[in-house]
Coordinates of C-alpha atoms and ligand atoms in Angstrom, one line a residue:
Chain A
M1 CA 1.2 0.4 -39.3
A2 CA -0.8 1.2 -35.7
M3 CA 0.7 0.5 -32.3
I4 CA -1.6 -0.4 -30.3
E5 CA -4.6 -2.2 -31.8
I6 CA -7.7 -2.7 -30.0
K7 CA -10.3 -4.9 -31.3
D8 CA -13.8 -5.5 -30.4
V9 CA -12.9 -5.5 -26.8
F10 CA -15.9 -6.0 -23.8
A11 CA -15.0 -5.4 -20.6
G12 CA -16.4 -4.8 -17.1
Y13 CA -16.1 -5.0 -13.4
G14 CA -16.4 -8.2 -11.5
I15 CA -19.5 -9.5 -12.1
G16 CA -21.0 -6.5 -13.3
P17 CA -22.4 -5.7 -16.6
D18 CA -20.3 -5.0 -19.9
I19 CA -18.7 -1.5 -19.7
L20 CA -16.9 -1.8 -23.1
T21 CA -19.3 -3.3 -25.7
G22 CA -16.9 -4.2 -28.8
L23 CA -14.6 -1.4 -28.7
S24 CA -12.0 -0.9 -31.3
L25 CA -9.6 1.6 -31.8
N26 CA -5.6 1.7 -33.5
V27 CA -3.2 4.3 -31.9
V28 CA -0.4 5.2 -34.2
A29 CA 2.8 5.7 -33.0
G30 CA 3.7 9.6 -32.3
R31 CA 0.0 10.6 -32.9
S32 CA -2.5 12.4 -30.1
Y33 CA -5.5 11.1 -28.9
C34 CA -8.5 12.7 -27.7
I35 CA -11.4 10.7 -26.1
V36 CA -14.6 12.8 -25.5
G37 CA -18.0 11.1 -24.4
P38 CA -20.5 11.4 -21.6
N39 CA -19.8 10.6 -18.2
G40 CA -19.8 6.7 -17.6
A41 CA -19.3 6.1 -21.1
G42 CA -16.4 3.9 -20.5
K43 CA -13.3 6.3 -21.1
S44 CA -11.5 5.6 -18.1
T45 CA -12.4 1.8 -18.2
L46 CA -10.5 1.7 -21.7
L47 CA -7.6 3.2 -20.4
K48 CA -7.4 0.7 -17.7
V49 CA -8.1 -2.1 -20.3
I50 CA -5.1 -0.9 -22.1
C51 CA -2.8 -0.7 -19.1
G52 CA -3.7 -4.1 -17.8
Q53 CA -5.5 -3.0 -14.6
L54 CA -8.6 -4.7 -16.1
P55 CA -8.3 -7.8 -18.5
P56 CA -10.7 -7.7 -21.4
R57 CA -13.7 -10.0 -21.3
S58 CA -13.2 -10.7 -25.1
G59 CA -11.4 -9.0 -27.8
S60 CA -7.6 -8.1 -27.8
V61 CA -5.3 -5.4 -27.4
M62 CA -2.2 -6.0 -29.4
F63 CA 0.8 -3.6 -28.8
N64 CA 3.2 -3.7 -31.6
G65 CA 1.7 -7.1 -32.9
Q66 CA 2.0 -8.5 -29.5
D67 CA -1.0 -9.4 -27.3
L68 CA -1.2 -7.3 -23.9
A69 CA -4.1 -9.9 -22.6
G70 CA -3.1 -10.9 -19.1
L71 CA 0.0 -8.7 -18.6
R72 CA 0.5 -7.1 -15.6
T73 CA 0.8 -3.3 -15.1
D74 CA 4.4 -3.7 -14.7
E75 CA 4.6 -5.8 -17.4
V76 CA 2.7 -3.4 -19.6
L77 CA 4.8 -0.5 -18.2
E78 CA 8.1 -2.2 -19.6
R79 CA 6.8 -1.9 -22.6
G80 CA 6.5 1.7 -22.7
I81 CA 2.9 2.4 -22.0
C82 CA 2.7 4.8 -19.1
F83 CA -1.0 5.5 -17.1
V84 CA -1.8 9.0 -15.4
P85 CA -5.1 7.8 -14.0
Q86 CA -8.1 10.3 -12.6
D87 CA -7.8 9.9 -9.0
R88 CA -4.3 11.6 -8.8
S89 CA -3.0 9.1 -7.3
L90 CA 0.7 10.5 -5.7
F91 CA 2.2 9.4 -3.0
T92 CA 1.2 12.5 -1.3
D93 CA 3.6 12.2 1.9
M94 CA 6.4 11.3 0.1
T95 CA 8.9 14.0 -1.2
I96 CA 8.9 15.0 -4.9
R97 CA 12.3 13.3 -5.6
E98 CA 10.9 10.0 -4.0
N99 CA 7.7 10.1 -6.1
L100 CA 9.7 10.6 -9.1
Q101 CA 12.2 7.9 -8.0
M102 CA 9.1 5.8 -8.0
G103 CA 8.1 6.7 -11.3
G104 CA 11.3 4.7 -12.2
Y105 CA 10.4 1.6 -9.8
I106 CA 10.5 -0.9 -12.4
L107 CA 14.0 -0.2 -13.5
K108 CA 15.4 -1.1 -10.0
D109 CA 18.7 0.8 -10.3
S110 CA 19.0 4.2 -8.7
A111 CA 21.8 5.6 -10.6
E112 CA 20.0 5.7 -13.9
I113 CA 16.6 6.6 -12.2
D114 CA 18.4 9.8 -11.3
R115 CA 19.6 10.2 -14.6
R116 CA 16.6 10.3 -15.8
I117 CA 14.9 12.5 -13.1
E118 CA 17.3 15.3 -14.3
G119 CA 15.8 15.4 -17.8
V120 CA 12.3 15.0 -16.7
L121 CA 13.2 17.7 -14.3
E122 CA 14.3 20.2 -17.0
M123 CA 10.6 20.2 -18.2
F124 CA 9.0 21.0 -15.1
P125 CA 11.2 23.7 -13.4
V126 CA 8.8 23.9 -10.6
L127 CA 9.4 20.8 -9.5
K128 CA 13.2 21.0 -9.3
S129 CA 13.3 23.9 -7.0
R130 CA 11.0 21.6 -4.3
L131 CA 12.5 18.3 -4.8
G132 CA 12.8 18.1 -1.0
L133 CA 9.1 19.0 0.1
A134 CA 6.3 16.4 0.3
A135 CA 4.3 15.9 -2.9
K136 CA 1.0 17.3 -1.0
T137 CA 2.5 20.8 -0.8
L138 CA 1.9 21.3 -4.6
S139 CA -0.8 23.0 -6.0
G140 CA -3.3 20.9 -7.9
G141 CA -1.6 22.1 -11.4
Q142 CA 1.8 21.3 -9.8
Q143 CA 0.7 17.7 -8.7
Q144 CA -0.7 17.1 -12.2
Q145 CA 2.7 18.0 -13.8
L146 CA 4.5 15.7 -11.1
L147 CA 2.2 12.9 -12.2
I148 CA 3.4 13.3 -15.6
G149 CA 6.8 13.7 -14.7
R150 CA 6.6 10.2 -12.8
A151 CA 5.4 8.8 -15.8
L152 CA 8.1 10.2 -18.2
V153 CA 10.8 8.9 -16.0
L154 CA 10.3 5.6 -17.7
R155 CA 10.5 7.5 -21.3
P156 CA 7.3 5.9 -22.8
K157 CA 6.3 5.4 -25.9
V158 CA 2.6 6.0 -25.3
I159 CA 1.5 8.2 -22.5
M160 CA -2.3 7.7 -21.3
L161 CA -3.9 10.8 -19.2
D162 CA -7.5 10.5 -17.6
E163 CA -8.7 14.1 -17.1
P164 CA -5.7 15.9 -16.3
T165 CA -7.3 19.0 -16.1
L166 CA -9.9 18.2 -13.9
G167 CA -10.7 20.9 -11.3
L168 CA -7.9 22.8 -12.6
A169 CA -8.4 26.7 -13.4
P170 CA -8.4 27.5 -17.1
K171 CA -5.1 29.1 -16.9
I172 CA -3.4 25.9 -15.5
S173 CA -5.3 23.7 -17.6
R174 CA -3.6 25.5 -20.7
Q175 CA -0.2 24.9 -18.8
I176 CA -0.8 21.1 -18.9
F177 CA -1.5 21.3 -22.3
D178 CA 1.5 22.8 -23.0
S179 CA 3.2 20.4 -21.4
M180 CA 1.6 17.9 -23.3
N181 CA 2.5 19.5 -26.6
E182 CA 6.2 19.0 -25.4
L183 CA 5.5 15.2 -25.1
K184 CA 4.0 15.6 -28.3
A185 CA 7.2 17.1 -29.9
A186 CA 9.1 14.7 -28.2
G187 CA 7.4 12.1 -30.2
I188 CA 5.6 10.4 -27.5
A189 CA 2.1 9.2 -28.6
I190 CA -0.8 10.6 -26.1
I191 CA -3.8 9.4 -25.4
V192 CA -5.8 11.6 -23.3
V193 CA -9.6 11.9 -21.7
E194 CA -10.6 15.7 -21.5
Q195 CA -13.8 16.6 -20.2
N196 CA -13.3 19.9 -22.0
A197 CA -13.6 18.6 -25.1
R198 CA -12.9 21.8 -27.3
M199 CA -9.3 22.2 -25.6
G200 CA -9.0 18.5 -25.8
L201 CA -9.6 18.3 -29.6
N202 CA -8.1 21.3 -30.4
F203 CA -4.7 19.8 -28.9
A204 CA -4.8 16.3 -30.8
D205 CA -4.4 14.9 -33.7
W206 CA -7.3 12.4 -33.7
G207 CA -10.4 12.7 -32.0
C208 CA -12.7 10.0 -30.7
V209 CA -16.2 9.7 -29.5
L210 CA -17.1 7.0 -26.8
D211 CA -20.9 6.3 -25.9
L212 CA -22.3 3.3 -24.1
G213 CA -18.9 1.8 -24.2
R214 CA -18.2 2.1 -28.0
M215 CA -16.5 4.6 -30.4
V216 CA -19.8 6.2 -32.1
F217 CA -17.3 8.4 -33.9
E218 CA -13.5 8.8 -34.8
G219 CA -11.5 11.0 -37.4
P220 CA -9.1 14.1 -37.2
S221 CA -9.9 16.2 -34.4
Q222 CA -10.7 19.3 -36.5
D223 CA -13.5 16.9 -37.9
V224 CA -14.8 15.9 -34.8
L225 CA -15.0 19.6 -33.7
S226 CA -16.8 20.9 -36.8
D227 CA -19.3 17.9 -37.3
E228 CA -22.8 19.3 -36.2
R229 CA -24.3 16.5 -34.9
I230 CA -21.6 15.7 -32.1
E231 CA -21.5 19.2 -31.5
Q232 CA -24.9 18.8 -30.5
L233 CA -24.8 15.4 -28.7
Y234 CA -21.7 15.6 -27.2
L235 CA -19.9 18.9 -27.1
G236 CA -23.1 21.2 -26.8
R237 CA -23.3 21.8 -23.5
K238 CA -19.5 22.6 -23.2
R239 CA -20.1 25.5 -25.7
Q240 CA -22.5 27.1 -23.9
T241 CA -20.6 27.1 -20.5
E242 CA -17.9 28.2 -22.5
A243 CA -19.7 30.9 -23.9
A244 CA -21.1 31.7 -20.3
S245 CA -18.0 32.1 -18.7
Chain B
M1 CA 14.2 8.7 42.1
V2 CA 15.7 5.1 42.0
Q3 CA 12.7 3.3 42.2
N4 CA 11.0 5.4 39.4
I5 CA 13.9 4.5 37.0
Q6 CA 13.5 1.1 38.0
I7 CA 10.1 0.8 37.1
I8 CA 10.9 2.9 34.0
I9 CA 13.6 0.4 33.1
L10 CA 10.9 -2.5 33.4
G11 CA 8.3 -0.8 31.2
L12 CA 11.0 -0.1 28.2
A13 CA 12.1 -3.5 28.6
L14 CA 8.4 -5.2 28.0
G15 CA 7.9 -2.1 25.9
G16 CA 10.5 -3.6 23.6
V17 CA 8.9 -6.7 23.0
Y18 CA 5.2 -5.6 22.5
A19 CA 7.0 -3.1 19.8
L20 CA 8.1 -6.6 18.2
M21 CA 4.9 -8.1 18.5
A22 CA 2.6 -4.9 17.1
S23 CA 5.4 -4.6 14.3
G24 CA 3.7 -7.3 12.4
L25 CA 0.1 -6.0 13.2
T26 CA 0.8 -2.8 12.0
L27 CA 2.7 -3.5 8.8
I28 CA 0.0 -5.8 7.7
F29 CA -2.5 -3.0 8.2
G30 CA -0.4 -0.3 6.6
V31 CA -0.5 -2.6 3.0
M32 CA -3.5 -4.3 3.5
G33 CA -5.9 -2.2 5.3
I34 CA -7.0 -4.8 7.9
V35 CA -6.6 -5.1 11.4
N36 CA -5.4 -8.8 11.8
L37 CA -7.2 -10.1 15.0
S38 CA -5.6 -13.3 14.7
H39 CA -1.7 -12.1 14.7
S40 CA -1.8 -12.9 18.7
A41 CA -3.2 -16.3 18.2
F42 CA -0.3 -16.6 15.4
M43 CA 1.8 -15.5 18.3
I44 CA 1.0 -18.2 20.3
V45 CA 1.8 -20.7 17.6
G46 CA 5.2 -19.1 17.6
A47 CA 5.3 -19.8 21.4
F48 CA 4.6 -23.2 21.1
I49 CA 6.7 -24.2 18.3
A50 CA 9.6 -22.4 20.5
F51 CA 8.1 -24.4 23.5
Y52 CA 8.7 -27.6 21.5
A53 CA 11.9 -26.7 20.0
F54 CA 13.3 -26.2 23.9
T55 CA 11.5 -29.2 25.8
L56 CA 12.4 -31.7 22.4
F57 CA 15.6 -30.6 21.6
G58 CA 17.0 -27.8 24.0
I59 CA 17.2 -25.1 21.4
D60 CA 17.6 -21.9 23.2
P61 CA 14.3 -19.9 22.9
I62 CA 16.3 -16.8 21.2
L63 CA 17.8 -19.3 18.7
S64 CA 14.9 -20.9 18.0
I65 CA 13.4 -17.8 15.7
V66 CA 15.3 -19.4 12.7
I67 CA 12.6 -22.2 13.1
T68 CA 9.8 -19.7 14.3
M69 CA 10.5 -17.2 11.6
P70 CA 10.5 -19.2 8.5
A71 CA 7.6 -21.6 9.4
M72 CA 5.5 -18.9 10.4
F73 CA 6.5 -17.0 7.2
L74 CA 5.8 -20.1 5.3
L75 CA 2.1 -20.4 7.3
G76 CA 1.6 -16.8 6.5
I77 CA 2.1 -17.6 2.7
V78 CA -0.4 -20.4 2.8
V79 CA -3.2 -18.6 4.9
Y80 CA -3.2 -15.9 2.7
K81 CA -3.6 -17.7 -0.6
L82 CA -6.1 -19.6 1.0
I83 CA -8.2 -16.9 2.7
F84 CA -7.2 -13.3 1.9
A85 CA -5.9 -13.7 -1.7
R86 CA -9.6 -14.1 -2.9
S87 CA -11.4 -12.0 -0.6
F88 CA -8.8 -9.2 -1.7
A89 CA -9.5 -9.2 -5.2
D90 CA -13.4 -9.0 -4.3
P91 CA -14.5 -5.5 -2.7
A92 CA -17.8 -7.1 -1.5
K93 CA -15.9 -9.4 0.7
R94 CA -13.0 -6.8 1.4
S95 CA -15.6 -5.4 4.1
V96 CA -15.6 -8.9 6.1
M97 CA -12.2 -9.6 6.3
V98 CA -11.5 -8.3 9.7
L99 CA -14.4 -10.8 10.8
M100 CA -12.3 -13.7 8.8
T101 CA -9.3 -12.8 10.9
F102 CA -11.4 -12.9 13.9
A103 CA -13.1 -16.3 13.1
L104 CA -9.0 -17.6 12.1
A105 CA -8.3 -16.5 15.7
L106 CA -11.0 -18.5 17.1
V107 CA -9.9 -21.8 14.9
I108 CA -6.4 -21.5 16.0
E109 CA -7.2 -20.8 19.4
G110 CA -9.7 -24.2 19.5
T111 CA -7.1 -25.9 17.4
L112 CA -4.1 -25.1 19.6
G113 CA -6.6 -26.1 22.7
F114 CA -7.6 -29.5 21.1
F115 CA -4.1 -30.5 21.0
F116 CA -2.4 -29.0 23.8
S117 CA -5.1 -28.1 26.3
N118 CA -5.1 -24.8 28.3
I119 CA -2.5 -25.0 30.7
Y120 CA 0.3 -22.5 31.4
R121 CA 3.6 -23.3 29.7
S122 CA 7.0 -21.1 29.3
T123 CA 10.0 -22.2 28.1
S124 CA 12.6 -22.0 31.1
P125 CA 16.2 -21.0 29.7
S126 CA 18.5 -20.3 32.4
Y127 CA 18.7 -16.8 31.7
A128 CA 14.7 -16.3 32.0
S129 CA 14.6 -16.7 35.9
D130 CA 18.3 -14.8 36.4
A131 CA 18.7 -11.0 37.1
V132 CA 21.7 -8.6 37.1
I133 CA 22.3 -6.0 40.0
V134 CA 24.1 -3.0 38.4
G135 CA 24.2 -0.4 41.3
P136 CA 20.9 -0.2 42.7
F137 CA 19.2 -1.6 39.7
F138 CA 17.4 -4.6 39.4
L139 CA 17.7 -5.9 35.7
P140 CA 15.9 -9.3 34.9
L141 CA 17.9 -10.9 32.3
G142 CA 15.0 -12.7 30.4
Q143 CA 13.1 -9.4 29.7
L144 CA 16.4 -7.4 29.0
Y145 CA 17.3 -10.6 26.3
A146 CA 13.9 -10.4 24.8
M147 CA 14.1 -6.5 24.3
A148 CA 17.8 -6.6 22.6
M149 CA 16.4 -9.8 20.5
S150 CA 13.2 -7.4 19.6
I151 CA 15.3 -4.7 18.3
V152 CA 18.0 -6.2 16.6
I153 CA 14.9 -7.7 14.5
L154 CA 12.8 -4.4 14.3
L155 CA 16.2 -2.9 13.3
L156 CA 16.9 -5.3 10.4
L157 CA 13.3 -4.8 9.2
W158 CA 13.6 -1.0 9.4
A159 CA 16.7 -1.4 7.2
Y160 CA 14.7 -4.0 4.9
L161 CA 12.1 -1.6 4.5
K162 CA 14.5 1.5 3.8
Y163 CA 17.3 0.1 1.6
T164 CA 15.9 -2.7 -0.6
W165 CA 13.7 -2.0 -3.6
T166 CA 11.0 -4.7 -2.3
G167 CA 11.1 -2.6 0.7
Y168 CA 10.6 0.6 -1.0
A169 CA 7.8 -1.0 -2.6
I170 CA 6.2 -2.2 0.2
R171 CA 6.4 1.5 1.6
A172 CA 4.8 2.8 -1.5
T173 CA 1.8 0.7 -1.5
M174 CA 1.6 1.5 2.6
H175 CA 1.6 5.0 1.3
N176 CA -1.1 4.6 -1.8
R177 CA -2.0 1.4 -3.2
T178 CA -3.1 2.7 -6.5
A179 CA 0.0 4.9 -7.0
A180 CA 1.7 1.9 -6.2
E181 CA 0.5 -0.4 -8.5
V182 CA 0.1 2.6 -11.3
V183 CA 4.2 2.8 -11.3
G184 CA 4.2 -0.6 -11.7
V185 CA 4.4 -2.6 -7.9
N186 CA 2.6 -5.7 -8.0
V187 CA 0.6 -4.9 -5.0
D188 CA -0.8 -8.4 -5.2
R189 CA 2.6 -9.9 -4.2
I190 CA 3.5 -7.1 -1.8
S191 CA 0.3 -7.7 0.1
M192 CA 1.3 -11.7 0.1
L193 CA 5.0 -11.0 1.2
V194 CA 4.0 -8.5 3.7
F195 CA 1.4 -10.9 5.3
G196 CA 4.2 -13.7 5.4
I197 CA 6.4 -11.1 7.1
G198 CA 4.0 -10.1 9.6
M199 CA 3.2 -13.6 10.5
A200 CA 7.4 -14.3 10.7
L201 CA 7.4 -11.2 13.1
A202 CA 4.5 -13.1 15.0
G203 CA 6.6 -16.2 15.2
A204 CA 9.7 -14.2 16.5
S205 CA 7.4 -12.6 19.0
G206 CA 6.0 -16.0 20.1
S207 CA 9.7 -17.1 20.4
A208 CA 10.2 -14.2 23.0
L209 CA 6.9 -14.4 24.8
S210 CA 7.7 -18.1 25.4
F211 CA 10.4 -17.2 28.1
V212 CA 9.1 -13.7 29.1
F213 CA 5.3 -14.7 30.1
S214 CA 3.6 -18.2 30.5
F215 CA 1.0 -18.7 27.7
Y216 CA -1.6 -21.0 26.6
P217 CA -4.1 -21.0 23.6
S218 CA -6.7 -18.4 24.9
K219 CA -3.9 -16.1 26.1
H220 CA -3.9 -14.1 22.7
W221 CA -7.0 -12.1 23.5
E222 CA -5.0 -10.6 26.2
F223 CA -2.1 -9.4 23.6
V224 CA -4.3 -8.6 21.4
A225 CA -6.1 -5.9 23.2
I226 CA -2.8 -4.6 24.1
L227 CA -1.6 -4.8 20.6
L228 CA -4.3 -2.9 19.5
S229 CA -3.8 -0.1 21.9
L230 CA -0.1 0.2 21.2
V231 CA -0.9 0.3 17.4
V232 CA -3.6 2.8 17.8
L233 CA -2.1 5.1 19.8
G234 CA 0.9 5.4 17.1
G235 CA -1.0 5.1 14.4
M236 CA -2.4 2.5 12.4
G237 CA 0.2 1.2 9.7
S238 CA 3.1 3.1 11.1
L239 CA 6.0 1.1 12.6
L240 CA 7.7 4.3 14.2
G241 CA 4.8 4.7 15.8
A242 CA 3.8 1.2 16.6
L243 CA 7.4 1.5 18.6
I244 CA 6.6 4.9 20.6
G245 CA 3.1 3.4 21.5
A246 CA 4.8 0.3 22.9
L247 CA 7.6 2.0 24.7
S248 CA 5.3 4.7 26.3
L249 CA 2.3 2.8 26.9
S250 CA 4.6 0.1 28.9
V251 CA 6.2 2.4 31.0
V252 CA 2.8 4.1 32.0
A253 CA 1.6 0.8 32.9
A254 CA 4.3 -0.2 34.6
F255 CA 3.9 2.8 36.9
V256 CA 0.2 2.1 37.0
S257 CA 1.2 -1.9 38.1
S258 CA 3.5 -0.6 40.7
N259 CA 1.1 1.6 42.5
Y260 CA -2.0 0.3 42.0
G261 CA -1.1 -3.6 41.8
P262 CA -0.4 -5.6 38.7
T263 CA -4.1 -6.4 38.0
W264 CA -4.7 -2.7 37.1
S265 CA -1.5 -3.4 34.6
P266 CA -3.6 -4.6 31.7
V267 CA -6.3 -2.2 32.2
T268 CA -4.1 0.9 31.2
F269 CA -3.9 -0.4 27.6
Y270 CA -7.7 -0.9 27.7
L271 CA -8.4 2.4 29.0
A272 CA -5.8 3.7 26.7
L273 CA -6.8 2.3 23.5
F274 CA -10.7 3.5 24.7
I275 CA -9.5 7.2 25.3
I276 CA -7.1 7.2 22.0
L277 CA -10.2 6.4 19.8
L278 CA -12.5 8.9 21.2
V279 CA -9.8 11.6 20.8
R280 CA -7.3 11.1 18.2
P281 CA -8.4 7.9 16.6
Q282 CA -5.4 8.5 13.8
G283 CA -2.9 8.2 16.6
L284 CA 0.2 10.1 16.9
L285 CA 1.9 9.6 13.7
G286 CA -1.5 8.1 11.6
K287 CA -1.5 5.6 8.8
K288 CA 0.0 7.9 6.0
S289 CA 3.2 9.3 7.8
G290 CA 4.6 5.4 6.7
L291 CA 7.7 4.5 9.0
Ligands
ADP301 N1 -14.4 -0.4 -10.2 C1 -15.2 0.0 -10.7 N2 -16.0 -1.3 -10.2 C2 -17.3 -1.2 -11.0 N3 -18.2 -0.4 -11.9 C3 -17.1 0.6 -12.1 C4 -16.0 0.7 -11.7 N4 -15.4 2.0 -12.3 C5 -16.2 2.6 -13.0 N5 -17.4 1.5 -13.0 C6 -18.6 1.6 -14.0 O1 -18.3 1.7 -15.2 C7 -19.0 2.7 -16.1 C8 -18.2 3.6 -16.8 O2 -17.3 4.0 -15.9 P1 -15.7 5.2 -16.3 O3 -15.0 4.1 -17.6 O4 -15.2 5.3 -15.2 O5 -16.6 6.2 -17.1 P2 -16.2 7.7 -17.8 O6 -14.6 7.7 -17.4 O7 -16.2 7.3 -19.5 O8 -16.7 8.7 -16.9 C9 -19.9 3.4 -14.7 O9 -20.8 3.0 -15.1 C10 -19.2 3.1 -13.6 O10 -20.3 2.8 -12.9
MG302 MG1 -13.5 8.8 -16.2

């Protein structure tokens, strides 16, 4: 059974037009999803709807049979859905330890938070040696690791990442995907929006192509990768740039 | 030498009170990102409450903070709900919020002027006009008490921000609003709370100013200009910056006043505001350095 059931969701900003136009998607526990699609398709908007930052105009988002509509971000976090947004929202002037502690903010239990941070640090040794430094001193890739680590403090069931490799060198991007593979191995469901469609689809179990606010195709990642029509419409340019580099 | 130390003492005493006044302004800026031009008008409201608590019931103006702070906190929550909560949700309206605080200052001033008229008032507890002589130094008790009261309140505020979960959430929101939201801070509730706290601090400032200065409804323009200079010097949104700005500029103003006459003292602040904005608009500690 699906853990998250998104059904016929319409959503938009303010009095603006619908950005999501009847979108549906099922997320199964422990499985990983890669969402690809052109700029402005509504990928980030979808993640914002799931995590409660943007209430849908109609349709429903169910989590384990319970409607998430009307819940605030903190209430969604409590249920085990964490979000790593596109804009690298770290507390750049706070230390790495403080950033991780803020990750556990909703627990409001310092001892428990510190215990969990120990666990998170085992996965990210780079952070461990720099706990007292300001987060802004980290490189782009390390900041992304900190963002993931901060989300992991809550031991989520689902983690959503919006373009985690944006602006990172290919080698660093692979490290981020290595980390994501560890999460996958730990049984956490992952929803990742990825510009580098090939890398994202190779990582994920399930691929989704989003365009104009709805799913135009979804299926096992390898099917998405090998579908010629999708390749032409959505992945084509990527392959050329990759071939060039 | 003795005279210089005397001037520094007087400057610091006043600076402590200015720091209390500026704390609410900088806190609200840090969380909401708006310069609340009505801050001083709310201080005058607090001063009026302290004034009537004193003249009608004989309540000492320092003790009157047990009335002014909660009363102004509640008023702040109401004002936030009525005016800012909705505008805040709508990005198009956000840009006019500073103008709204300007309008709010005018409304408060007009209302106070209508009911109480623009005559000079001040509370006059016995210590307000008293002084102690320590060696060669002259220490006006009223200003010293006001400074002590300010420092106690600022220390409590600092401890609240540093050692409570809500304080932690407030600081996080000041650092990065979206990041705070992502980790589950209810930033709307934090904004409302901080506006209330800022107003409570304005209320306490009102209690203090009621016996340190004489006041009348339109006096707030003078204060808001001074507070802006302190807060801009220290760095908008930084509490420590506001404290440093308040103490240092007050001492400078005290020297200017003693050398060139008291009419030049406010000019020190206005000139400082102008120069800082030109040379180092982010101030000493900038917004992002938090406490
Ligand atoms: N905060 C916002 N307010 C108004 N419109 C927005 C906002 N965020 C995104 N949009 C609009 O929604 C559309 C989809 O954006 P987004 O979901 O970020 O696309 P993607 O992540 O697929 O590139 C775009 O046209 C964008 O302009
Ligand atoms: Mg996006």
